[in-house]
């Protein structure tokens, strides 16, 4: 039973848990932490109607830059997953027994996933700067967490102070799109 945590040797029937532990050792057999600053990241964090799509398009016009569009706030779910892992890492009883999940390795997996996810759309794998633009990270906790996962990333913040112009434009365009009642035509004489 070598290669398994001491606690696992007490549960010889738990083959599923053993396979999971074996896989975790195979993923990082040396136990060496990855470098969270090894890649170049750029994020556009914006409010709605602030021109962030134009910023994204301008950045993508640069060679070796791949900025993807909004992803419905998906990184919020990575954060929730990590919060759950912190809870299970702190518990040592059998229902929660598993190999300790390293914060560094978890963050590296997020970076790996996003790097692969963002390079497939263009640039033929040649992009050296990756990132995304998103309008759903307008609270400090999510921005701080992004900075924790991507500690050497650069950020562009795009915002619009007065969105009332957009609201009035939207109301006018919806009114203009409504069919207007026809004016009675004078009858020919």
CSV table of C-alpha atoms in Angstrom, one decimal:
chain,number,residue,atom,x,y,z
A,1,UNK,CA,0.0,0.0,0.0
A,2,UNK,CA,2.9,2.3,-0.4
A,3,UNK,CA,2.2,5.6,-2.1
A,4,UNK,CA,-1.1,6.1,-0.3
A,5,UNK,CA,-1.6,8.2,2.7
A,6,UNK,CA,-1.4,6.3,6.0
A,7,UNK,CA,-5.1,6.8,6.6
A,8,UNK,CA,-6.0,5.1,3.3
A,9,UNK,CA,-4.2,1.9,4.3
A,10,UNK,CA,-6.9,1.4,6.9
A,11,UNK,CA,-9.6,1.2,4.2
A,12,UNK,CA,-8.5,-1.6,1.8
A,13,UNK,CA,-11.9,-1.8,0.3
A,14,UNK,CA,-12.0,1.8,-0.8
A,15,UNK,CA,-10.5,1.3,-4.3
A,16,UNK,CA,-12.2,4.4,-5.7
A,17,UNK,CA,-10.5,6.6,-3.1
A,18,UNK,CA,-7.2,4.9,-3.8
A,19,UNK,CA,-7.5,5.6,-7.6
A,20,UNK,CA,-8.3,9.2,-6.9
A,21,UNK,CA,-5.2,9.6,-4.7
A,22,UNK,CA,-3.1,7.8,-7.3
A,23,UNK,CA,-4.3,10.2,-10.0
A,24,UNK,CA,-3.6,13.2,-7.8
A,25,UNK,CA,0.0,12.0,-7.4
A,26,UNK,CA,0.4,11.4,-11.1
A,27,UNK,CA,-0.8,14.9,-12.0
A,28,UNK,CA,2.0,16.4,-9.9
A,29,UNK,CA,4.4,13.6,-9.0
A,30,UNK,CA,7.2,15.9,-7.9
A,31,UNK,CA,5.0,18.0,-5.6
A,32,UNK,CA,6.6,21.1,-7.1
A,33,UNK,CA,4.2,24.1,-7.3
A,34,UNK,CA,3.6,25.7,-10.6
A,35,UNK,CA,4.4,29.3,-11.3
A,36,UNK,CA,1.2,31.4,-11.3
A,37,UNK,CA,3.1,34.2,-13.0
A,38,UNK,CA,4.5,32.1,-15.8
A,39,UNK,CA,1.9,33.2,-18.3
A,40,UNK,CA,0.8,36.7,-19.4
A,41,UNK,CA,-2.9,37.5,-18.6
A,42,UNK,CA,-5.0,40.6,-19.4
A,43,UNK,CA,-8.5,41.1,-18.2
A,44,UNK,CA,-11.1,43.7,-19.2
A,45,UNK,CA,-13.5,44.3,-16.3
A,46,UNK,CA,-16.3,46.5,-17.2
A,47,UNK,CA,-19.8,47.8,-16.6
A,48,UNK,CA,-22.5,47.3,-19.2
A,49,UNK,CA,-22.5,49.7,-22.1
A,50,UNK,CA,-19.0,51.0,-21.4
A,51,UNK,CA,-17.4,50.0,-24.7
A,52,UNK,CA,-15.7,46.9,-23.4
A,53,UNK,CA,-16.5,44.9,-26.6
A,54,UNK,CA,-14.7,47.6,-28.6
A,55,UNK,CA,-11.7,47.3,-26.2
A,56,UNK,CA,-11.8,43.5,-26.7
A,57,UNK,CA,-11.8,43.9,-30.5
A,58,UNK,CA,-8.9,46.4,-30.4
A,59,UNK,CA,-6.8,44.2,-28.1
A,60,UNK,CA,-7.5,41.2,-30.4
A,61,UNK,CA,-6.2,43.2,-33.4
A,62,UNK,CA,-2.8,43.1,-31.7
A,63,UNK,CA,-0.5,40.1,-32.7
A,64,UNK,CA,-0.2,37.4,-30.0
A,65,UNK,CA,-3.2,38.6,-28.0
A,66,UNK,CA,-6.3,36.5,-27.5
A,67,UNK,CA,-9.0,38.1,-25.4
A,68,UNK,CA,-12.3,36.2,-25.3
A,69,UNK,CA,-15.7,37.6,-24.6
A,70,UNK,CA,-18.0,37.3,-21.7
A,71,UNK,CA,-18.6,34.0,-20.1
A,72,UNK,CA,-21.6,34.7,-17.8
A,73,UNK,CA,-19.4,35.1,-14.7
A,74,UNK,CA,-18.1,31.5,-14.8
A,75,UNK,CA,-15.1,32.3,-12.6
A,76,UNK,CA,-17.5,32.9,-9.7
A,77,UNK,CA,-18.2,29.2,-9.8
A,78,UNK,CA,-14.5,28.4,-9.6
A,79,UNK,CA,-14.4,30.5,-6.5
A,80,UNK,CA,-17.3,28.7,-5.0
A,81,UNK,CA,-15.6,25.4,-5.8
A,82,UNK,CA,-12.4,26.5,-4.0
A,83,UNK,CA,-14.4,27.7,-1.0
A,84,UNK,CA,-15.8,24.1,-0.7
A,85,UNK,CA,-12.4,22.6,-1.1
A,86,UNK,CA,-11.1,24.8,1.8
A,87,UNK,CA,-13.8,23.3,4.0
A,88,UNK,CA,-13.0,19.7,3.1
A,89,UNK,CA,-9.3,20.4,3.4
A,90,UNK,CA,-9.9,21.4,7.0
A,91,UNK,CA,-11.8,18.2,7.9
A,92,UNK,CA,-10.0,14.9,8.6
A,93,UNK,CA,-12.9,12.5,9.3
A,94,UNK,CA,-13.7,9.6,6.9
A,95,UNK,CA,-16.6,11.3,5.1
A,96,UNK,CA,-14.2,14.1,4.0
A,97,UNK,CA,-11.0,12.0,3.7
A,98,UNK,CA,-9.1,12.9,0.6
A,99,UNK,CA,-5.7,14.1,-0.4
A,100,UNK,CA,-5.1,17.7,0.6
A,101,UNK,CA,-5.9,20.0,-2.3
A,102,UNK,CA,-3.2,22.6,-2.7
A,103,UNK,CA,-4.4,26.1,-3.4
A,104,UNK,CA,-1.5,26.7,-5.8
A,105,UNK,CA,-2.3,23.6,-7.8
A,106,UNK,CA,-6.0,24.4,-7.9
A,107,UNK,CA,-5.2,27.9,-9.2
A,108,UNK,CA,-2.8,26.4,-11.7
A,109,UNK,CA,-5.6,24.1,-13.0
A,110,UNK,CA,-7.8,27.1,-13.4
A,111,UNK,CA,-5.1,28.9,-15.4
A,112,UNK,CA,-4.4,25.8,-17.5
A,113,UNK,CA,-8.1,25.4,-18.3
A,114,UNK,CA,-8.6,29.0,-19.3
A,115,UNK,CA,-5.4,29.1,-21.3
A,116,UNK,CA,-6.6,26.1,-23.4
A,117,UNK,CA,-10.1,27.5,-23.5
A,118,UNK,CA,-9.1,30.9,-24.8
A,119,UNK,CA,-6.6,29.9,-27.5
A,120,UNK,CA,-8.8,27.7,-29.7
A,121,UNK,CA,-10.7,30.5,-31.4
A,122,UNK,CA,-7.9,32.2,-33.4
A,123,UNK,CA,-4.2,33.0,-33.6
A,124,UNK,CA,-3.5,29.3,-34.2
A,125,UNK,CA,-2.0,28.7,-30.8
A,126,UNK,CA,0.4,31.6,-31.1
A,127,UNK,CA,-1.2,33.9,-28.6
A,128,UNK,CA,1.2,34.8,-25.7
A,129,UNK,CA,-1.3,37.1,-23.9
A,130,UNK,CA,-4.6,35.6,-22.9
A,131,UNK,CA,-7.6,37.0,-21.1
A,132,UNK,CA,-11.3,37.9,-21.3
A,133,UNK,CA,-13.7,40.7,-20.9
A,134,UNK,CA,-16.5,40.5,-18.4
A,135,UNK,CA,-19.2,42.8,-17.0
A,136,UNK,CA,-20.3,40.5,-14.1
A,137,UNK,CA,-17.3,41.0,-11.8
A,138,UNK,CA,-18.3,44.4,-10.4
A,139,UNK,CA,-17.8,43.5,-6.8
A,140,UNK,CA,-14.5,43.7,-4.9
A,141,UNK,CA,-14.6,40.1,-3.7
A,142,UNK,CA,-14.5,38.6,-7.3
A,143,UNK,CA,-11.9,41.1,-8.5
A,144,UNK,CA,-9.7,40.3,-5.5
A,145,UNK,CA,-10.1,36.6,-6.2
A,146,UNK,CA,-9.2,37.0,-9.8
A,147,UNK,CA,-6.0,38.9,-8.6
A,148,UNK,CA,-5.3,35.9,-6.3
A,149,UNK,CA,-5.6,33.3,-9.0
A,150,UNK,CA,-3.8,35.5,-11.6
A,151,UNK,CA,-1.4,37.4,-9.4
A,152,UNK,CA,0.7,38.9,-12.2
A,153,UNK,CA,-2.3,39.7,-14.5
A,154,UNK,CA,-2.9,43.2,-15.9
A,155,UNK,CA,-6.4,44.7,-15.7
A,156,UNK,CA,-8.3,47.2,-17.7
A,157,UNK,CA,-11.3,48.7,-16.0
A,158,UNK,CA,-13.9,50.1,-18.3
A,159,UNK,CA,-16.9,51.9,-16.9
A,160,UNK,CA,-19.5,54.5,-17.9
A,161,UNK,CA,-20.6,57.0,-15.2
A,162,UNK,CA,-23.8,58.1,-16.8
A,163,UNK,CA,-25.9,55.2,-18.2
A,164,UNK,CA,-29.1,57.4,-18.4
A,165,UNK,CA,-28.2,58.2,-22.0
A,166,UNK,CA,-28.3,54.5,-22.8
A,167,UNK,CA,-31.7,54.1,-20.9
A,168,UNK,CA,-33.2,57.0,-22.8
A,169,UNK,CA,-31.8,55.7,-26.1
A,170,UNK,CA,-33.2,52.2,-25.4
A,171,UNK,CA,-36.6,53.7,-24.6
A,172,UNK,CA,-36.6,55.8,-27.8
A,173,UNK,CA,-35.5,52.9,-30.0
A,174,UNK,CA,-38.3,50.7,-28.6
A,175,UNK,CA,-40.8,53.4,-29.1
A,176,UNK,CA,-39.5,53.9,-32.7
A,177,UNK,CA,-39.8,50.2,-33.4
A,178,UNK,CA,-43.5,50.2,-32.5
A,179,UNK,CA,-45.9,50.4,-35.4
A,180,UNK,CA,-47.3,53.9,-35.7
A,181,UNK,CA,-51.0,54.4,-36.4
A,182,UNK,CA,-51.6,55.2,-40.0
A,183,UNK,CA,-52.9,58.7,-40.7
A,184,UNK,CA,-56.1,58.7,-42.6
A,185,UNK,CA,-55.4,59.5,-46.2
A,186,UNK,CA,-57.7,62.0,-47.9
A,187,UNK,CA,-60.1,60.5,-50.3
A,188,UNK,CA,-59.4,61.3,-53.9
A,189,UNK,CA,-62.1,63.6,-55.4
